[in-house]
Short mmCIF file of C-alpha atoms in Angstrom, two decimals:
data_model
loop_
_atom_site.label_atom_id
_atom_site.label_comp_id
_atom_site.label_asym_id
_atom_site.label_seq_id
_atom_site.Cartn_x
_atom_site.Cartn_y
_atom_site.Cartn_z
CA MET A 1 -46.20 -8.38 2.95
CA GLN A 2 -44.85 -10.69 0.33
CA THR A 3 -43.94 -14.24 1.15
CA LEU A 4 -40.37 -15.10 0.14
CA LEU A 5 -40.12 -18.70 1.40
CA ARG A 6 -42.65 -21.32 2.36
CA CYS A 7 -41.67 -24.61 3.78
CA GLU A 8 -44.39 -27.32 4.19
CA ASN A 9 -44.00 -30.50 5.99
CA ILE A 10 -40.30 -30.76 5.53
CA ALA A 11 -38.28 -33.78 6.48
CA VAL A 12 -34.54 -33.77 6.21
CA GLY A 13 -32.03 -36.35 7.27
CA PHE A 14 -29.12 -38.60 6.54
CA ASP A 15 -29.10 -42.27 5.41
CA GLY A 16 -32.86 -42.48 5.34
CA LYS A 17 -33.23 -41.36 8.95
CA ALA A 18 -34.96 -38.03 9.47
CA VAL A 19 -33.32 -35.56 11.75
CA VAL A 20 -35.98 -32.86 11.20
CA GLU A 21 -39.59 -33.90 10.58
CA ASN A 22 -42.97 -32.08 10.01
CA VAL A 23 -41.59 -28.59 9.96
CA ASN A 24 -43.78 -25.80 8.59
CA PHE A 25 -42.85 -22.21 8.41
CA GLU A 26 -42.82 -19.17 6.15
CA LEU A 27 -40.72 -16.13 5.76
CA CYS A 28 -42.06 -12.79 4.49
CA GLU A 29 -40.27 -9.81 3.21
CA GLY A 30 -38.71 -7.85 6.12
CA ASP A 31 -38.92 -10.75 8.45
CA LEU A 32 -36.16 -11.66 10.94
CA LEU A 33 -36.72 -15.34 11.66
CA CYS A 34 -34.61 -17.06 14.25
CA ILE A 35 -34.31 -20.85 14.42
CA VAL A 36 -33.68 -21.98 17.90
CA GLY A 37 -33.69 -25.42 19.71
CA GLU A 38 -31.55 -27.69 21.59
CA ASN A 39 -28.43 -29.32 20.09
CA GLY A 40 -29.17 -32.14 17.73
CA THR A 41 -32.63 -30.98 16.69
CA GLY A 42 -31.36 -30.34 13.25
CA LYS A 43 -31.28 -26.56 13.08
CA THR A 44 -28.24 -26.42 10.75
CA THR A 45 -29.55 -29.49 8.76
CA LEU A 46 -32.78 -27.63 8.12
CA MET A 47 -30.93 -24.58 6.98
CA ASN A 48 -28.77 -26.56 4.61
CA ALA A 49 -31.99 -27.97 3.07
CA VAL A 50 -33.33 -24.55 2.49
CA LEU A 51 -29.96 -23.60 0.88
CA GLY A 52 -30.21 -26.71 -1.39
CA LEU A 53 -27.04 -28.29 0.11
CA VAL A 54 -28.87 -31.42 1.22
CA PRO A 55 -31.84 -33.03 -0.41
CA LEU A 56 -35.39 -33.05 1.14
CA MET A 57 -36.83 -36.41 2.20
CA ASN A 58 -40.33 -35.15 2.31
CA GLY A 59 -42.33 -31.87 1.91
CA THR A 60 -41.82 -28.88 -0.22
CA ILE A 61 -39.91 -25.63 -0.15
CA GLN A 62 -41.51 -22.87 -2.24
CA MET A 63 -39.41 -19.91 -3.11
CA CYS A 64 -41.73 -17.03 -4.10
CA GLU A 65 -40.13 -14.00 -5.59
CA LEU A 66 -36.79 -15.72 -5.14
CA LYS A 67 -34.88 -17.43 -7.89
CA LYS A 68 -32.73 -20.35 -6.91
CA GLY A 69 -29.43 -19.01 -5.83
CA GLU A 70 -30.74 -15.69 -4.80
CA ILE A 71 -30.16 -16.44 -1.14
CA GLY A 72 -27.06 -15.13 0.60
CA TYR A 73 -25.44 -17.43 3.03
CA LEU A 74 -23.08 -16.88 5.97
CA PRO A 75 -21.46 -20.02 7.18
CA GLN A 76 -20.74 -20.51 10.94
CA ARG A 77 -17.09 -20.06 10.36
CA ILE A 78 -14.85 -20.68 7.42
CA ASN A 79 -12.54 -23.43 8.08
CA LYS A 80 -9.61 -22.39 5.97
CA HIS A 81 -6.10 -22.87 5.40
CA GLN A 82 -4.35 -20.46 7.68
CA SER A 83 -2.56 -18.79 4.85
CA PHE A 84 -5.40 -18.76 2.27
CA PRO A 85 -4.45 -15.83 0.14
CA ALA A 86 -7.45 -13.63 -0.54
CA SER A 87 -8.07 -9.93 -0.19
CA VAL A 88 -11.39 -8.60 1.18
CA LYS A 89 -12.32 -7.39 -2.23
CA GLU A 90 -11.67 -10.80 -3.85
CA VAL A 91 -13.93 -12.47 -1.20
CA VAL A 92 -16.71 -9.97 -1.63
CA LEU A 93 -16.58 -10.30 -5.49
CA SER A 94 -16.75 -14.00 -5.19
CA GLY A 95 -20.42 -13.46 -4.21
CA PHE A 96 -21.25 -13.32 -7.86
CA VAL A 97 -20.06 -16.93 -8.41
CA GLY A 98 -23.65 -18.08 -9.20
CA LYS A 99 -24.27 -15.40 -11.82
CA SER A 100 -23.27 -15.50 -15.44
CA PHE A 101 -22.06 -19.02 -15.87
CA LEU A 102 -20.70 -18.29 -19.32
CA PHE A 103 -19.22 -14.84 -18.83
CA PRO A 104 -15.67 -15.47 -17.25
CA PHE A 105 -15.00 -11.99 -15.74
CA TYR A 106 -16.90 -9.67 -13.31
CA THR A 107 -18.96 -6.99 -15.04
CA LYS A 108 -18.64 -3.26 -14.31
CA ASP A 109 -22.08 -3.41 -12.68
CA GLN A 110 -21.05 -6.29 -10.43
CA LYS A 111 -17.90 -4.33 -9.36
CA CYS A 112 -20.05 -1.41 -8.52
CA ARG A 113 -22.39 -3.51 -6.45
CA ALA A 114 -19.51 -5.00 -4.63
CA ASP A 115 -18.13 -1.45 -3.79
CA ASP A 116 -21.64 -0.52 -2.60
CA SER A 117 -21.93 -3.40 -0.24
CA MET A 118 -18.49 -2.83 1.17
CA ARG A 119 -19.43 0.79 1.77
CA MET A 120 -22.62 -0.24 3.46
CA LEU A 121 -20.73 -2.53 5.82
CA GLN A 122 -17.94 -0.06 6.37
CA ILE A 123 -15.12 -2.28 5.07
CA GLU A 124 -14.12 -0.15 2.15
CA ARG A 125 -10.93 1.04 3.56
CA ILE A 126 -9.63 -2.45 4.25
CA LYS A 127 -10.61 -3.89 0.89
CA ASN A 128 -7.06 -4.74 0.00
CA LYS A 129 -6.25 -6.38 3.32
CA PRO A 130 -5.87 -10.13 3.49
CA PHE A 131 -9.04 -11.74 4.75
CA VAL A 132 -7.32 -14.24 7.10
CA GLU A 133 -5.55 -11.51 9.03
CA LEU A 134 -8.82 -9.70 9.93
CA SER A 135 -10.62 -9.96 13.33
CA GLY A 136 -13.62 -12.20 13.56
CA GLY A 137 -16.02 -9.22 13.45
CA LEU A 138 -14.44 -7.83 10.27
CA GLN A 139 -14.39 -11.28 8.59
CA GLN A 140 -17.99 -11.47 9.42
CA ARG A 141 -18.61 -8.13 7.66
CA THR A 142 -16.77 -9.25 4.67
CA LEU A 143 -18.84 -12.42 4.38
CA LEU A 144 -21.95 -10.37 4.79
CA ALA A 145 -20.85 -8.07 2.03
CA ARG A 146 -20.26 -11.20 -0.15
CA ALA A 147 -23.70 -12.47 0.76
CA PHE A 148 -25.14 -9.10 -0.44
CA CYS A 149 -23.56 -9.65 -3.81
CA ALA A 150 -25.23 -13.04 -4.08
CA ALA A 151 -28.63 -11.83 -2.96
CA LYS A 152 -30.24 -8.59 -2.06
CA LYS A 153 -33.42 -9.90 -0.28
CA LEU A 154 -32.64 -12.83 1.94
CA VAL A 155 -29.60 -13.74 3.93
CA ILE A 156 -29.38 -16.90 5.99
CA PHE A 157 -26.88 -17.02 8.95
CA ASP A 158 -25.65 -20.06 10.81
CA GLU A 159 -24.64 -19.16 14.33
CA PRO A 160 -23.39 -15.72 13.34
CA VAL A 161 -22.00 -14.92 16.67
CA ALA A 162 -20.45 -18.17 17.75
CA SER A 163 -16.93 -17.09 17.15
CA LEU A 164 -17.23 -13.43 18.04
CA ASP A 165 -16.17 -11.74 21.28
CA PRO A 166 -18.85 -9.80 23.26
CA ILE A 167 -18.12 -6.47 21.70
CA ALA A 168 -18.18 -7.76 18.13
CA THR A 169 -21.34 -9.67 19.02
CA ALA A 170 -23.11 -6.45 20.08
CA ASP A 171 -21.81 -4.74 16.89
CA PHE A 172 -23.11 -7.50 14.77
CA TYR A 173 -26.60 -7.37 16.30
CA LYS A 174 -26.73 -3.56 15.84
CA LEU A 175 -25.73 -3.97 12.25
CA LEU A 176 -28.20 -6.72 11.67
CA SER A 177 -31.14 -4.78 13.01
CA HIS A 178 -30.07 -1.73 11.04
CA LEU A 179 -29.97 -3.73 7.77
CA ASN A 180 -33.25 -5.40 8.62
CA LYS A 181 -35.14 -2.21 9.47
CA ASP A 182 -33.53 0.33 7.11
CA HIS A 183 -32.57 -1.69 4.14
CA GLY A 184 -35.50 -4.12 4.20
CA LEU A 185 -33.24 -7.12 4.40
CA SER A 186 -34.96 -10.41 5.28
CA VAL A 187 -32.96 -12.67 7.58
CA MET A 188 -33.13 -16.23 8.64
CA MET A 189 -30.80 -17.09 11.37
CA VAL A 190 -29.83 -20.18 13.37
CA SER A 191 -28.97 -19.22 16.90
CA HIS A 192 -27.86 -20.62 20.17
CA ASP A 193 -28.52 -17.44 22.01
CA ILE A 194 -32.19 -17.51 22.87
CA GLU A 195 -32.25 -14.20 24.74
CA GLU A 196 -30.81 -12.30 21.81
CA ALA A 197 -32.99 -14.20 19.40
CA VAL A 198 -36.11 -13.14 21.22
CA LYS A 199 -34.85 -9.55 21.41
CA TYR A 200 -34.17 -9.06 17.71
CA SER A 201 -36.48 -11.40 15.81
CA ASN A 202 -40.07 -10.99 14.88
CA LYS A 203 -40.62 -14.73 14.18
CA ILE A 204 -39.26 -17.82 15.85
CA LEU A 205 -38.99 -21.38 14.73
CA HIS A 206 -38.30 -23.56 17.71
CA LEU A 207 -37.24 -27.03 16.63
CA ASN A 208 -38.04 -29.87 19.00
CA HIS A 209 -38.00 -33.63 18.56
CA SER A 210 -41.72 -34.00 19.46
CA LYS A 211 -43.31 -30.85 18.38
CA SER A 212 -41.85 -27.77 16.95
CA PHE A 213 -43.10 -24.20 17.45
CA PHE A 214 -43.54 -21.62 14.69
CA GLY A 215 -45.04 -18.20 15.19
CA SER A 216 -44.44 -14.61 16.09
CA THR A 217 -41.88 -13.81 18.72
CA ASP A 218 -44.60 -12.34 21.03
CA ASP A 219 -46.55 -15.59 20.86
CA TYR A 220 -43.47 -17.51 21.45
CA VAL A 221 -42.54 -15.72 24.66
CA ASN A 222 -45.87 -16.70 26.19
CA SER A 223 -45.61 -20.30 25.06
CA GLU A 224 -45.16 -23.40 27.10
CA ILE A 225 -42.17 -24.51 25.04
CA TYR A 226 -40.27 -21.21 25.63
CA ARG A 227 -40.91 -21.35 29.37
CA ARG A 228 -39.64 -24.85 29.64
CA PHE A 229 -36.57 -24.05 27.53
CA ILE A 230 -35.70 -21.09 29.69
CA GLU A 231 -36.22 -23.04 32.92
CA ALA A 232 -34.02 -25.83 31.69
CA LYS A 233 -31.38 -23.40 30.84
CA LYS A 234 -31.58 -21.72 34.18
CA GLU A 235 -31.22 -25.07 35.94
CA GLY A 236 -28.32 -25.93 33.78
CA LYS A 237 -26.62 -22.76 34.78
CA GLU A 238 -27.17 -23.38 38.50
CA ASP A 239 -25.75 -26.78 38.17
CA ASP A 240 -22.57 -25.34 36.86
CA MET B 1 28.99 -22.47 -20.74
CA ILE B 2 27.02 -20.16 -23.02
CA ASP B 3 28.57 -21.86 -26.05
CA LYS B 4 27.44 -25.20 -24.82
CA LEU B 5 23.89 -23.93 -24.23
CA ILE B 6 23.74 -22.35 -27.70
CA GLU B 7 24.96 -25.61 -29.12
CA LEU B 8 22.36 -27.57 -27.31
CA PHE B 9 19.59 -25.37 -28.39
CA SER B 10 20.43 -26.01 -31.93
CA PHE B 11 19.03 -29.48 -31.44
CA GLU B 12 15.33 -29.69 -32.17
CA PHE B 13 14.48 -32.02 -29.24
CA VAL B 14 16.03 -29.53 -26.71
CA VAL B 15 13.84 -26.78 -28.09
CA TYR B 16 10.79 -29.00 -28.00
CA ALA B 17 11.54 -29.98 -24.43
CA PHE B 18 12.01 -26.29 -23.49
CA ILE B 19 8.69 -25.17 -25.03
CA VAL B 20 6.62 -28.02 -23.54
CA GLY B 21 8.41 -27.60 -20.22
CA ILE B 22 7.55 -23.89 -19.97
CA LEU B 23 3.90 -24.72 -20.66
CA ILE B 24 3.86 -27.59 -18.10
CA ALA B 25 5.45 -25.25 -15.49
CA VAL B 26 2.62 -22.76 -16.05
CA CYS B 27 -0.04 -25.42 -15.87
CA THR B 28 1.20 -27.07 -12.74
CA ALA B 29 1.67 -23.71 -11.00
CA LEU B 30 -1.85 -22.59 -11.76
CA LEU B 31 -3.61 -25.86 -10.84
CA GLY B 32 -1.35 -26.33 -7.91
CA VAL B 33 -2.78 -23.28 -6.15
CA GLU B 34 -6.25 -24.92 -6.10
CA LEU B 35 -5.01 -28.30 -5.35
CA VAL B 36 -3.03 -27.19 -2.32
CA LEU B 37 -5.67 -24.85 -0.99
CA LYS B 38 -8.33 -27.50 -1.36
CA LYS B 39 -6.09 -30.02 0.30
CA TYR B 40 -6.23 -32.12 -2.82
CA SER B 41 -2.43 -32.28 -3.24
CA MET B 42 -2.67 -36.07 -3.46
CA LEU B 43 -4.80 -35.91 -6.55
CA GLY B 44 -1.88 -35.03 -8.90
CA ASP B 45 0.23 -37.76 -7.30
CA GLY B 46 -2.53 -40.36 -7.63
CA LEU B 47 -3.18 -39.50 -11.19
CA SER B 48 0.45 -39.81 -12.11
CA HIS B 49 0.50 -43.38 -10.83
CA VAL B 50 -2.68 -44.08 -12.76
CA SER B 51 -1.00 -42.81 -15.86
CA PHE B 52 2.00 -44.99 -15.25
CA GLY B 53 -0.20 -48.07 -15.16
CA THR B 54 -2.04 -47.12 -18.30
CA LEU B 55 1.26 -46.46 -20.06
CA ALA B 56 2.41 -49.93 -19.32
CA VAL B 57 -0.80 -51.24 -20.69
CA ALA B 58 -0.49 -49.05 -23.83
CA MET B 59 3.11 -50.27 -24.52
CA VAL B 60 2.25 -53.96 -24.22
CA PHE B 61 -0.74 -53.72 -26.53
CA ASN B 62 0.94 -51.14 -28.80
CA PHE B 63 -1.58 -48.35 -28.37
CA ALA B 64 -0.40 -44.78 -28.78
CA PRO B 65 0.87 -44.24 -25.28
CA LEU B 66 0.13 -40.61 -24.75
CA GLU B 67 -3.32 -40.53 -26.24
CA PHE B 68 -4.28 -43.76 -24.39
CA ALA B 69 -3.04 -42.58 -20.97
CA LEU B 70 -4.73 -39.24 -21.56
CA ILE B 71 -8.08 -40.87 -22.06
CA CYS B 72 -7.74 -43.31 -19.24
CA VAL B 73 -6.55 -40.75 -16.72
CA LEU B 74 -9.32 -38.36 -17.69
CA ILE B 75 -11.86 -41.10 -16.94
CA VAL B 76 -10.19 -42.09 -13.70
CA ALA B 77 -10.19 -38.36 -12.56
CA PHE B 78 -13.80 -38.16 -13.32
CA LEU B 79 -14.62 -41.36 -11.42
CA LEU B 80 -12.35 -40.43 -8.42
CA LEU B 81 -14.40 -37.31 -7.90
CA ARG B 82 -17.60 -39.37 -8.11
CA ILE B 83 -16.31 -41.88 -5.61
CA SER B 84 -15.18 -39.41 -2.96
CA ARG B 85 -18.55 -37.57 -3.27
CA ASN B 86 -21.00 -40.49 -3.17
CA SER B 87 -19.44 -43.05 -0.96
CA LYS B 88 -18.12 -43.23 2.54
CA ILE B 89 -14.57 -43.65 1.42
CA ASN B 90 -12.97 -40.32 1.81
CA GLY B 91 -11.13 -38.63 -1.12
CA ASP B 92 -7.55 -39.30 0.17
CA ALA B 93 -8.24 -42.99 0.72
CA ALA B 94 -9.89 -43.33 -2.63
CA ILE B 95 -6.93 -41.79 -4.35
CA ALA B 96 -4.51 -43.93 -2.60
CA MET B 97 -6.52 -47.13 -3.46
CA VAL B 98 -6.94 -46.27 -7.08
CA SER B 99 -3.43 -45.06 -7.70
CA GLY B 100 -2.06 -48.15 -5.85
CA SER B 101 -4.08 -50.42 -8.08
CA PHE B 102 -2.89 -48.87 -11.29
CA LEU B 103 0.67 -48.88 -10.15
CA ALA B 104 0.45 -52.64 -9.33
CA LEU B 105 -1.14 -53.24 -12.73
CA GLY B 106 1.57 -51.30 -14.44
CA ILE B 107 4.39 -53.26 -12.65
CA PHE B 108 2.62 -56.58 -13.24
CA ILE B 109 2.12 -55.99 -16.92
CA SER B 110 5.66 -54.76 -17.51
CA ARG B 111 6.99 -57.93 -15.63
CA VAL B 112 4.84 -60.26 -17.67
CA SER B 113 5.98 -58.62 -20.92
CA GLY B 114 9.67 -58.99 -20.01
CA GLY B 115 10.65 -56.42 -17.55
CA PHE B 116 11.01 -52.66 -17.58
CA ASN B 117 11.95 -51.49 -20.98
CA GLN B 118 13.77 -48.25 -21.67
CA ASN B 119 10.61 -46.46 -22.60
CA LEU B 120 8.79 -47.26 -19.40
CA ASN B 121 11.79 -46.23 -17.44
CA ASP B 122 11.76 -42.89 -19.24
CA TYR B 123 8.21 -42.30 -18.17
CA MET B 124 9.18 -43.15 -14.54
CA PHE B 125 11.83 -40.49 -14.39
CA GLY B 126 11.17 -38.33 -17.33
CA SER B 127 13.47 -37.41 -20.01
CA ILE B 128 14.68 -34.38 -21.89
CA TYR B 129 14.82 -36.39 -25.03
CA ALA B 130 11.29 -37.61 -24.64
CA ILE B 131 9.33 -35.10 -26.69
CA LYS B 132 9.34 -36.19 -30.30
CA ASP B 133 8.12 -33.92 -33.08
CA SER B 134 5.13 -36.14 -33.48
CA ASP B 135 4.17 -35.46 -29.84
CA LEU B 136 4.75 -31.77 -29.98
CA PRO B 137 1.30 -30.68 -31.39
CA LEU B 138 -0.66 -32.75 -28.93
CA CYS B 139 1.53 -31.48 -25.94
CA ILE B 140 1.13 -27.82 -26.99
CA VAL B 141 -2.62 -27.93 -27.76
CA MET B 142 -3.30 -29.74 -24.50
CA THR B 143 -1.34 -27.56 -22.26
CA VAL B 144 -2.54 -24.31 -23.96
CA THR B 145 -6.06 -25.62 -23.48
CA VAL B 146 -5.44 -26.14 -19.79
CA ILE B 147 -4.17 -22.53 -19.39
CA ILE B 148 -7.07 -20.98 -21.31
CA VAL B 149 -9.82 -22.99 -19.54
CA TYR B 150 -8.15 -22.07 -16.27
CA ALA B 151 -8.19 -18.41 -17.11
CA LEU B 152 -11.85 -18.53 -18.25
CA PHE B 153 -12.93 -20.08 -14.97
CA TYR B 154 -10.46 -18.19 -12.72
CA ASN B 155 -13.09 -16.27 -10.79
CA LYS B 156 -15.42 -19.19 -10.33
CA ILE B 157 -12.59 -21.58 -9.30
CA PHE B 158 -11.52 -18.98 -6.74
CA ALA B 159 -14.98 -18.76 -5.24
CA VAL B 160 -15.43 -22.52 -5.09
CA THR B 161 -12.01 -22.97 -3.56
CA PHE B 162 -12.67 -20.30 -0.95
CA ASP B 163 -16.09 -21.49 0.16
CA GLU B 164 -17.69 -24.41 -1.57
CA ASP B 165 -20.97 -24.32 0.47
CA PHE B 166 -21.55 -20.67 -0.16
CA ALA B 167 -20.90 -21.13 -3.86
CA LYS B 168 -23.46 -23.94 -3.98
CA ALA B 169 -26.01 -21.94 -2.11
CA ALA B 170 -25.49 -19.08 -4.47
CA GLY B 171 -26.41 -21.39 -7.35
CA ALA B 172 -22.91 -22.09 -8.82
CA LYS B 173 -22.28 -25.35 -10.53
CA VAL B 174 -19.75 -26.49 -7.98
CA GLU B 175 -19.57 -30.06 -9.16
CA LEU B 176 -18.81 -28.96 -12.68
CA TYR B 177 -15.98 -26.70 -11.53
CA ASN B 178 -14.52 -29.41 -9.49
CA LEU B 179 -14.67 -31.76 -12.48
CA ILE B 180 -12.98 -29.12 -14.63
CA LEU B 181 -10.26 -28.80 -12.05
CA ALA B 182 -9.70 -32.62 -12.00
CA LEU B 183 -9.67 -32.95 -15.75
CA LEU B 184 -7.16 -30.10 -16.17
CA THR B 185 -4.98 -31.82 -13.54
CA ALA B 186 -5.21 -35.05 -15.39
CA ILE B 187 -4.13 -33.42 -18.65
CA THR B 188 -1.23 -31.64 -17.07
CA VAL B 189 -0.01 -34.82 -15.25
CA VAL B 190 -0.07 -36.90 -18.43
CA ILE B 191 1.70 -34.43 -20.65
CA GLY B 192 4.15 -33.40 -17.91
CA MET B 193 5.01 -37.04 -17.23
CA LYS B 194 6.94 -37.36 -20.50
CA LEU B 195 9.34 -34.59 -19.48
CA ILE B 196 9.40 -34.77 -15.68
CA GLY B 197 8.42 -38.40 -15.01
CA THR B 198 5.49 -39.86 -13.08
CA LEU B 199 7.45 -39.78 -9.86
CA LEU B 200 8.14 -36.11 -9.65
CA ILE B 201 5.48 -34.41 -11.76
CA SER B 202 3.11 -34.04 -8.78
CA SER B 203 5.59 -32.21 -6.71
CA LEU B 204 5.66 -29.59 -9.31
CA THR B 205 2.06 -28.81 -8.46
CA VAL B 206 3.02 -28.39 -4.77
CA PHE B 207 6.46 -26.74 -4.53
CA PRO B 208 5.92 -23.45 -6.25
CA VAL B 209 2.55 -23.04 -4.52
CA VAL B 210 3.79 -23.59 -1.06
CA SER B 211 6.60 -21.16 -1.72
CA SER B 212 4.21 -18.49 -3.13
CA LEU B 213 1.70 -18.90 -0.27
CA LYS B 214 4.45 -17.74 2.09
CA LEU B 215 4.83 -14.48 0.15
CA ALA B 216 1.38 -13.62 -1.19
CA LYS B 217 -1.57 -12.32 0.67
CA ARG B 218 -3.99 -11.91 -2.24
CA TYR B 219 -5.17 -14.69 -4.51
CA LYS B 220 -4.12 -12.93 -7.67
CA THR B 221 -0.63 -12.39 -6.35
CA ALA B 222 -0.44 -15.97 -5.06
CA VAL B 223 -1.26 -17.32 -8.60
CA CYS B 224 1.18 -14.95 -10.26
CA CYS B 225 3.99 -15.73 -7.74
CA SER B 226 3.37 -19.47 -8.14
CA VAL B 227 3.65 -19.19 -11.95
CA GLY B 228 6.83 -17.02 -11.47
CA ILE B 229 8.47 -19.39 -9.17
CA SER B 230 7.62 -22.38 -11.24
CA LEU B 231 8.96 -20.77 -14.48
CA PHE B 232 12.14 -19.73 -12.70
CA ALA B 233 12.75 -23.16 -11.18
CA PHE B 234 12.13 -24.90 -14.62
CA ILE B 235 14.39 -22.57 -16.65
CA VAL B 236 17.22 -22.73 -14.08
CA GLY B 237 16.71 -26.53 -13.82
CA PHE B 238 16.64 -26.92 -17.49
CA VAL B 239 19.95 -24.97 -17.94
CA LEU B 240 21.55 -27.07 -15.12
CA SER B 241 20.45 -30.35 -16.64
CA CYS B 242 21.78 -29.24 -19.99
CA LEU B 243 25.23 -28.40 -18.56
CA TYR B 244 25.60 -31.36 -16.25
CA ASP B 245 25.21 -34.83 -17.68
CA ASN B 246 24.42 -36.47 -14.40
CA MET B 247 21.58 -34.03 -13.67
CA PRO B 248 18.27 -35.19 -15.04
CA LEU B 249 15.78 -32.52 -15.81
CA SER B 250 13.17 -33.57 -13.06
CA THR B 251 15.82 -33.66 -10.38
CA ALA B 252 17.29 -30.34 -11.30
CA VAL B 253 13.81 -28.64 -11.33
CA ILE B 254 12.88 -30.20 -7.99
CA PHE B 255 16.19 -29.09 -6.48
CA VAL B 256 15.82 -25.53 -7.59
CA ASN B 257 12.25 -25.53 -6.29
CA LEU B 258 13.47 -26.79 -2.94
CA ILE B 259 16.12 -24.17 -2.70
CA VAL B 260 13.70 -21.38 -3.56
CA TYR B 261 11.36 -22.70 -0.87
CA LEU B 262 14.15 -22.78 1.73
CA VAL B 263 15.38 -19.35 0.90
CA ILE B 264 11.83 -17.88 1.08
CA THR B 265 11.20 -19.69 4.43
CA PHE B 266 14.47 -18.33 5.75
CA PHE B 267 13.77 -14.74 4.85
CA THR B 268 10.12 -14.76 6.05
CA ALA B 269 11.26 -16.21 9.31
CA ILE B 270 13.78 -13.41 9.68
CA LYS B 271 11.21 -10.82 8.83
CA LYS B 272 8.78 -12.21 11.39
CA ARG B 273 11.55 -12.10 14.06
CA LYS B 274 12.30 -8.51 13.26
CA ARG B 275 8.73 -7.59 13.76
CA ILE B 276 8.57 -9.15 17.14
#
């Protein structure tokens, strides 16, 4: 199993104050890694650091077998102008933005790849529809197709199901596990939903202010930190 | 009416104004799409005030006004992007502060040097007589450059406008594209100011775009519609201002744009009603 991404001793934060500290983890080909943890433990910040959107304060991120910019990214939600004019096809093609700085137009090969990824995600028949008028689930698929154009190996998700209804959520997890198992896609995902995370992932990174956990999902389920987290959650529910 | 138009077009300055105006209309329509969608609509407005200030300075010190303003505004556009990225002042506030300062500078300098002269007044409101044959090459080269650069970066600019974080993660030079956009806007504003005036040039980057966003669902169509509406408004406005002495070019173009916007809004509202 080839390692795609290795993070050692990472610290990230704002204004000289670390939000995330002493985090170690690695991601291999075919992994489905979930990042879980309470609010404010810096899940999204850590992810932004991996994406290169915020600078590291300490530690190293090694990208093996991955060139910079070969990571596909799915934002939590796109906060867009209600009437942003863009067709599905235009959005998917924009995944190639990081390629070919000097060449102004999309190549034939890129157009083929965009068609392929739209086929894979079954959005080909709506490729001329406006993006903003799609349902949450279809928007997600479109963004995933775009992520495939940027990168074939690794896709990073930030709370992918946060804005989806239950049916679309179930669809999404089905699709994700299909892509992971049958297409060898490696996934790193920030998630709120710990039950689902445990069900689908093979590795877990649990961020915690004092000590973070990183290991296989099987080990995680037997760990102290997981038990406490679940208990706290149950109590929280009973209080409601 | 036709005779009067033909007679007017036999004057060189009218032809110059028409050519430059058409080019400016295309530039503002193209850049406007990005500025509006990025919520940067204030950038054009801010830069036009900056160019007014620098023009006043240029006139007092006898610099070549257009060239001097162009260089200054390009520098300010570059700095504005830097400020809004690096500091805690947000973009909007930074633009308001910088443009206000330059406007104040312009007014102060023109007062000290003996009040608004005719020239400065022309820059304020724009004038159909403003394009001299000595300005023509610069105006054409600059506007054509804007259009070509925009076309070359069209796909990249779309990707960055649609989702900046994704583009950055995918390895795109987002900052460079934002800079290109700001510089193109600066050029358009300075050149357009001669014809349309500092006060109204920025609304030309907004009106056609907002109208076209009501019609278009795809990016390509939105850009094309915006250019179409902008050209239509300019040409009709130009003819009106030729025919009626009390109708300055800038006012006429804005009026036509406003009417186009209202008509489109009216018909889209009716269409929506029918659907319900």
